[in-house]
Amino acid sequence: MTRTLRTLLGAAFGLALTAGSAGAATIKVGVVAPFSGPYGVVGKTFREAIEIYQAEHGKTVGNDTVEFIYKDLDQANPAQSKALSQELIVKEKVSFLAGYFFTPDALAVAPLIDEANIPCVIFNAATSAITEKSPRYVRTSFTLWQNTVPLAEYMAKQGIKKAVSAVSDYGPGIDGETAFKTTFEKHGGTVVDTIRMPMKSNDFAPFMQRIKDSGAEAVYAFLPAGPSTLAFAKAFNDTGLKAAGIKFFGPGDLTQEPDLPALGDAALGITTTFNYSRAHDSAKNKAFVAKHKEMFGSTDTVTFQLGRRL
């Protein structure tokens, strides 16, 4: 979370300087994210990362105190995202917005931050076009293009000629599909089918049949990290695609460390690319993971949602 908090607190410092000698103030930051429901671990990791940063660097900027106010958005819901964000701006008088796990929820606040003239720091939502919708967006996460292009290049170098893309049918999924098809075909491969799955899918058997019938050697898949990735990976294994020799590739949402015990043997053979792993062998990451264990008792919840903010 260090980079994200540096963004927020650095901006807060600038705000504090403009206050001159007006005295100490409280600078409020509103965080909208899933803190309950199937994606509740996301909000938990956001909060833990913020707490780690403040434990290491304090809660003040100059004479001012930085306070975080959390609002629970348990699933993708643009209308609710806008309502919660408006409540933070109007009622809580926040100076910054932050969080936003799903792309539609992040996009919904563009008119609000433009009208209120406040920055919005995106912790996760990965559709590349988000930051084009307002100059007040700052993204500290990643885009699907960044993780998919090197993966598609790698697949082509492995001699794979025919592949299927299977993605959740919303912004990041479509970004991933486009990035994969563009890159894989540029390097001589063919995408024989493009499958878009509803975000709330929990029965993946029909999609597995399409993959099998396509004659593809491999599948590129993207689903938002959480229950859907687990279900998709298990369906790939249970419906015989793995046994048939079809290779499985995707962004690291599919194989984040806390999910590996639940995935079990279904994770074996999946190849993913990502921008963070809690096993990364760097001094900064080791210190971060150690601090998390000190504060929260284990490293079980250290995922890309939390650790990539180094």
Short mmCIF file of C-alpha atoms in Angstrom, two decimals:
data_model
loop_
_atom_site.label_atom_id
_atom_site.label_comp_id
_atom_site.label_asym_id
_atom_site.label_seq_id
_atom_site.Cartn_x
_atom_site.Cartn_y
_atom_site.Cartn_z
CA MET A 1 0.00 0.00 0.00
CA THR A 2 2.98 2.32 0.28
CA ARG A 3 2.64 3.86 -3.17
CA THR A 4 -1.10 4.37 -2.82
CA LEU A 5 -0.77 5.98 0.59
CA ARG A 6 2.10 8.13 -0.66
CA THR A 7 -0.25 9.35 -3.40
CA LEU A 8 -3.00 10.15 -0.92
CA LEU A 9 -0.84 11.58 1.82
CA GLY A 10 1.33 13.50 -0.61
CA ALA A 11 -1.78 15.14 -2.00
CA ALA A 12 -3.03 15.69 1.53
CA PHE A 13 0.26 17.39 2.35
CA GLY A 14 -0.25 19.76 -0.53
CA LEU A 15 -3.73 20.50 0.77
CA ALA A 16 -2.32 21.13 4.22
CA LEU A 17 0.20 23.61 2.86
CA THR A 18 -2.55 25.62 1.19
CA ALA A 19 -4.27 25.90 4.55
CA GLY A 20 -1.41 28.13 5.75
CA SER A 21 -1.60 28.91 9.44
CA ALA A 22 -5.24 28.07 9.80
CA GLY A 23 -4.31 25.43 12.40
CA ALA A 24 -4.61 21.67 12.54
CA ALA A 25 -7.35 20.02 10.49
CA THR A 26 -8.67 16.56 9.71
CA ILE A 27 -8.24 15.51 6.10
CA LYS A 28 -10.81 12.85 5.26
CA VAL A 29 -10.40 10.09 2.66
CA GLY A 30 -13.43 8.01 1.66
CA VAL A 31 -12.78 4.38 0.67
CA VAL A 32 -15.50 2.53 -1.26
CA ALA A 33 -14.93 -1.22 -1.55
CA PRO A 34 -16.43 -4.65 -0.71
CA PHE A 35 -16.12 -5.14 3.03
CA SER A 36 -18.70 -7.94 3.18
CA GLY A 37 -20.12 -10.62 0.92
CA PRO A 38 -18.22 -12.86 -1.51
CA TYR A 39 -15.56 -10.22 -2.22
CA GLY A 40 -15.21 -9.08 1.39
CA VAL A 41 -11.53 -10.05 1.52
CA VAL A 42 -10.88 -7.17 -0.91
CA GLY A 43 -12.00 -4.51 1.53
CA LYS A 44 -10.18 -6.30 4.33
CA THR A 45 -6.90 -6.12 2.43
CA PHE A 46 -7.45 -2.46 1.53
CA ARG A 47 -7.99 -1.61 5.19
CA GLU A 48 -5.03 -3.70 6.35
CA ALA A 49 -2.72 -2.00 3.86
CA ILE A 50 -3.82 1.43 5.05
CA GLU A 51 -3.31 0.44 8.67
CA ILE A 52 0.18 -0.91 7.94
CA TYR A 53 1.16 2.31 6.22
CA GLN A 54 -0.13 4.46 9.04
CA ALA A 55 1.57 2.24 11.62
CA GLU A 56 4.87 2.83 9.84
CA HIS A 57 4.46 6.48 8.85
CA GLY A 58 1.90 7.90 11.24
CA LYS A 59 -1.54 9.40 10.72
CA THR A 60 -0.51 13.02 10.33
CA VAL A 61 0.70 15.24 7.51
CA GLY A 62 2.20 18.42 8.88
CA ASN A 63 -0.20 19.48 11.63
CA ASP A 64 -3.15 17.72 10.04
CA THR A 65 -4.59 14.27 10.73
CA VAL A 66 -5.58 11.94 7.90
CA GLU A 67 -8.75 9.97 8.59
CA PHE A 68 -10.13 7.14 6.44
CA ILE A 69 -13.88 6.55 6.21
CA TYR A 70 -14.98 3.18 4.81
CA LYS A 71 -18.16 2.42 2.86
CA ASP A 72 -19.20 -1.14 2.02
CA LEU A 73 -20.11 -1.96 -1.59
CA ASP A 74 -20.43 -5.74 -1.50
CA GLN A 75 -20.76 -6.32 -5.26
CA ALA A 76 -20.61 -4.45 -8.56
CA ASN A 77 -23.37 -1.84 -8.33
CA PRO A 78 -22.68 1.48 -10.11
CA ALA A 79 -25.77 3.22 -8.72
CA GLN A 80 -24.86 2.28 -5.17
CA SER A 81 -21.23 3.22 -5.79
CA LYS A 82 -22.32 6.67 -6.89
CA ALA A 83 -24.68 7.05 -3.91
CA LEU A 84 -22.03 6.03 -1.37
CA SER A 85 -19.45 8.30 -2.98
CA GLN A 86 -21.88 11.21 -3.00
CA GLU A 87 -22.59 10.61 0.69
CA LEU A 88 -18.86 10.73 1.41
CA ILE A 89 -18.47 13.99 -0.51
CA VAL A 90 -21.58 15.79 0.75
CA LYS A 91 -22.09 14.43 4.26
CA GLU A 92 -18.59 13.40 5.34
CA LYS A 93 -16.83 16.25 3.47
CA VAL A 94 -14.02 14.02 2.22
CA SER A 95 -11.15 15.58 0.31
CA PHE A 96 -10.34 12.37 -1.57
CA LEU A 97 -12.10 9.23 -2.75
CA ALA A 98 -10.33 5.87 -3.04
CA GLY A 99 -10.90 2.13 -3.44
CA TYR A 100 -13.22 0.79 -6.18
CA PHE A 101 -12.77 -2.90 -6.93
CA PHE A 102 -14.99 -3.17 -10.01
CA THR A 103 -14.71 -1.00 -13.13
CA PRO A 104 -18.41 -0.02 -13.33
CA ASP A 105 -18.23 1.27 -9.75
CA ALA A 106 -15.18 3.40 -10.50
CA LEU A 107 -16.67 4.83 -13.70
CA ALA A 108 -19.87 5.81 -11.89
CA VAL A 109 -18.09 8.46 -9.82
CA ALA A 110 -16.50 10.40 -12.71
CA PRO A 111 -19.21 13.12 -12.75
CA LEU A 112 -19.00 13.46 -8.97
CA ILE A 113 -15.26 13.99 -8.75
CA ASP A 114 -15.39 16.45 -11.63
CA GLU A 115 -18.17 18.44 -9.97
CA ALA A 116 -16.55 18.34 -6.53
CA ASN A 117 -13.04 18.81 -7.96
CA ILE A 118 -11.48 16.10 -5.80
CA PRO A 119 -9.04 13.29 -6.71
CA CYS A 120 -10.09 9.65 -6.84
CA VAL A 121 -7.39 7.01 -6.29
CA ILE A 122 -8.31 3.67 -7.88
CA PHE A 123 -7.00 0.74 -5.87
CA ASN A 124 -8.05 -2.03 -8.27
CA ALA A 125 -10.48 -1.41 -11.19
CA ALA A 126 -8.37 -2.43 -14.18
CA THR A 127 -10.11 -1.27 -17.36
CA SER A 128 -7.59 0.85 -19.23
CA ALA A 129 -10.09 3.53 -20.30
CA ILE A 130 -11.12 4.57 -16.76
CA THR A 131 -8.49 7.27 -16.43
CA GLU A 132 -9.67 8.84 -19.69
CA LYS A 133 -13.06 9.64 -18.16
CA SER A 134 -11.74 12.25 -15.72
CA PRO A 135 -8.38 13.94 -15.16
CA ARG A 136 -9.00 13.48 -11.42
CA TYR A 137 -8.57 9.69 -11.52
CA VAL A 138 -5.26 8.27 -10.31
CA ARG A 139 -4.67 4.53 -10.74
CA THR A 140 -2.17 2.77 -8.49
CA SER A 141 -3.04 -0.76 -9.61
CA PHE A 142 -2.67 -2.09 -13.17
CA THR A 143 -4.54 -2.75 -16.39
CA LEU A 144 -5.35 -6.08 -18.02
CA TRP A 145 -3.22 -5.08 -21.00
CA GLN A 146 -0.14 -4.90 -18.78
CA ASN A 147 -0.56 -8.47 -17.55
CA THR A 148 -2.00 -10.02 -20.71
CA VAL A 149 0.41 -8.84 -23.41
CA PRO A 150 3.49 -10.62 -21.97
CA LEU A 151 1.40 -13.74 -21.34
CA ALA A 152 0.17 -13.86 -24.95
CA GLU A 153 3.74 -13.37 -26.17
CA TYR A 154 4.89 -16.22 -23.93
CA MET A 155 2.16 -18.54 -25.22
CA ALA A 156 3.18 -17.86 -28.82
CA LYS A 157 6.83 -18.57 -27.96
CA GLN A 158 5.74 -21.94 -26.53
CA GLY A 159 4.50 -22.91 -29.99
CA ILE A 160 0.77 -22.67 -29.21
CA LYS A 161 -1.11 -21.93 -32.44
CA LYS A 162 -4.81 -22.09 -31.51
CA ALA A 163 -6.38 -20.66 -28.39
CA VAL A 164 -9.72 -19.59 -26.90
CA SER A 165 -10.26 -16.50 -24.77
CA ALA A 166 -12.86 -16.81 -21.99
CA VAL A 167 -13.51 -13.66 -19.95
CA SER A 168 -16.07 -12.09 -17.67
CA ASP A 169 -18.31 -9.82 -19.71
CA TYR A 170 -17.40 -6.38 -18.38
CA GLY A 171 -14.68 -3.77 -18.91
CA PRO A 172 -11.54 -5.57 -17.71
CA GLY A 173 -12.61 -8.83 -19.34
CA ILE A 174 -13.13 -7.14 -22.69
CA ASP A 175 -9.78 -5.38 -22.25
CA GLY A 176 -8.14 -8.74 -21.56
CA GLU A 177 -9.84 -10.35 -24.55
CA THR A 178 -8.70 -7.54 -26.85
CA ALA A 179 -5.15 -7.51 -25.49
CA PHE A 180 -4.87 -11.27 -25.82
CA LYS A 181 -6.29 -11.52 -29.34
CA THR A 182 -4.26 -8.55 -30.62
CA THR A 183 -0.98 -9.84 -29.21
CA PHE A 184 -1.43 -13.57 -29.81
CA GLU A 185 -2.43 -13.10 -33.45
CA LYS A 186 0.37 -10.57 -33.99
CA HIS A 187 2.78 -13.37 -33.03
CA GLY A 188 1.25 -15.93 -35.39
CA GLY A 189 -1.46 -17.53 -33.27
CA THR A 190 -5.20 -17.82 -33.94
CA VAL A 191 -8.00 -17.14 -31.46
CA VAL A 192 -10.59 -19.69 -32.55
CA ASP A 193 -13.35 -18.55 -30.18
CA THR A 194 -14.02 -15.61 -27.85
CA ILE A 195 -16.26 -16.43 -24.91
CA ARG A 196 -17.79 -13.74 -22.71
CA MET A 197 -19.34 -14.99 -19.49
CA PRO A 198 -21.82 -13.11 -17.27
CA MET A 199 -20.10 -11.76 -14.16
CA LYS A 200 -22.42 -13.72 -11.87
CA SER A 201 -21.85 -17.06 -13.62
CA ASN A 202 -21.41 -19.99 -11.28
CA ASP A 203 -22.03 -22.81 -13.77
CA PHE A 204 -19.12 -22.94 -16.17
CA ALA A 205 -19.83 -26.35 -17.74
CA PRO A 206 -21.38 -24.89 -20.96
CA PHE A 207 -18.33 -22.68 -21.47
CA MET A 208 -16.00 -25.62 -20.90
CA GLN A 209 -17.86 -27.52 -23.60
CA ARG A 210 -17.32 -24.63 -26.03
CA ILE A 211 -13.61 -24.64 -25.24
CA LYS A 212 -13.45 -28.39 -25.80
CA ASP A 213 -15.39 -28.21 -29.08
CA SER A 214 -13.21 -25.40 -30.44
CA GLY A 215 -10.21 -27.64 -30.95
CA ALA A 216 -7.99 -25.08 -29.16
CA GLU A 217 -4.70 -26.08 -27.62
CA ALA A 218 -5.04 -23.54 -24.83
CA VAL A 219 -7.39 -21.13 -23.08
CA TYR A 220 -6.74 -17.61 -21.87
CA ALA A 221 -9.17 -16.78 -19.05
CA PHE A 222 -9.91 -13.72 -16.95
CA LEU A 223 -12.45 -13.45 -14.13
CA PRO A 224 -12.42 -11.06 -11.17
CA ALA A 225 -10.42 -12.50 -8.28
CA GLY A 226 -12.63 -14.34 -5.82
CA PRO A 227 -15.27 -17.08 -5.93
CA SER A 228 -15.65 -16.99 -9.72
CA THR A 229 -11.97 -17.70 -10.39
CA LEU A 230 -12.08 -20.68 -8.03
CA ALA A 231 -15.20 -22.07 -9.70
CA PHE A 232 -13.80 -21.61 -13.20
CA ALA A 233 -10.48 -23.29 -12.41
CA LYS A 234 -12.22 -26.22 -10.74
CA ALA A 235 -14.63 -26.60 -13.67
CA PHE A 236 -11.68 -26.67 -16.08
CA ASN A 237 -10.28 -29.58 -14.11
CA ASP A 238 -13.55 -31.39 -13.36
CA THR A 239 -14.90 -31.31 -16.93
CA GLY A 240 -11.82 -33.03 -18.32
CA LEU A 241 -10.18 -30.15 -20.20
CA LYS A 242 -7.01 -30.47 -18.18
CA ALA A 243 -6.93 -34.23 -18.72
CA ALA A 244 -7.44 -33.63 -22.45
CA GLY A 245 -4.19 -31.66 -22.56
CA ILE A 246 -5.66 -28.20 -23.05
CA LYS A 247 -3.35 -25.66 -21.43
CA PHE A 248 -4.65 -22.99 -19.06
CA PHE A 249 -3.30 -19.42 -18.97
CA GLY A 250 -4.47 -16.17 -17.42
CA PRO A 251 -3.68 -13.17 -15.22
CA GLY A 252 -2.70 -13.83 -11.62
CA ASP A 253 -6.23 -13.16 -10.32
CA LEU A 254 -6.70 -16.89 -10.96
CA THR A 255 -3.92 -18.02 -8.65
CA GLN A 256 -3.61 -15.46 -5.83
CA GLU A 257 -1.88 -17.14 -2.90
CA PRO A 258 -4.78 -17.29 -0.41
CA ASP A 259 -6.86 -19.22 -2.97
CA LEU A 260 -4.27 -21.94 -3.63
CA PRO A 261 -5.32 -24.22 -0.74
CA ALA A 262 -8.94 -24.13 -1.96
CA LEU A 263 -7.85 -24.75 -5.55
CA GLY A 264 -5.74 -27.75 -4.57
CA ASP A 265 -4.60 -29.88 -7.50
CA ALA A 266 -6.78 -27.83 -9.87
CA ALA A 267 -4.08 -25.14 -9.70
CA LEU A 268 -1.38 -27.46 -11.03
CA GLY A 269 -0.42 -26.58 -14.59
CA ILE A 270 -2.02 -23.12 -14.67
CA THR A 271 0.38 -20.45 -15.97
CA THR A 272 -0.28 -16.87 -14.90
CA THR A 273 1.41 -13.48 -15.13
CA PHE A 274 1.03 -10.74 -12.54
CA ASN A 275 2.53 -7.66 -11.02
CA TYR A 276 2.77 -8.90 -7.42
CA SER A 277 3.45 -12.04 -5.39
CA ARG A 278 3.88 -12.14 -1.64
CA ALA A 279 6.81 -14.49 -2.29
CA HIS A 280 8.68 -11.77 -4.20
CA ASP A 281 12.28 -11.83 -3.00
CA SER A 282 12.93 -8.16 -2.28
CA ALA A 283 13.85 -6.42 0.95
CA LYS A 284 10.84 -4.11 0.69
CA ASN A 285 8.39 -6.97 0.21
CA LYS A 286 9.94 -9.03 3.01
CA ALA A 287 9.62 -6.08 5.38
CA PHE A 288 6.03 -5.49 4.28
CA VAL A 289 5.01 -9.13 4.78
CA ALA A 290 6.73 -9.23 8.16
CA LYS A 291 4.89 -6.09 9.27
CA HIS A 292 1.60 -7.62 8.17
CA LYS A 293 2.29 -10.74 10.22
CA GLU A 294 3.24 -8.62 13.23
CA MET A 295 0.01 -6.61 13.06
CA PHE A 296 -2.49 -9.24 11.94
CA GLY A 297 -1.01 -12.54 13.10
CA SER A 298 -0.41 -14.19 9.72
CA THR A 299 0.30 -13.50 6.07
CA ASP A 300 -2.70 -15.47 4.80
CA THR A 301 -4.53 -12.41 3.46
CA VAL A 302 -1.53 -10.83 1.72
CA THR A 303 -2.62 -10.74 -1.90
CA PHE A 304 -2.09 -8.51 -4.91
CA GLN A 305 -4.92 -6.38 -3.51
CA LEU A 306 -2.73 -5.46 -0.56
CA GLY A 307 0.91 -6.15 -1.38
CA ARG A 308 1.05 -4.58 -4.82
CA ARG A 309 0.83 -1.17 -3.14
CA LEU A 310 4.49 -1.37 -2.19
#
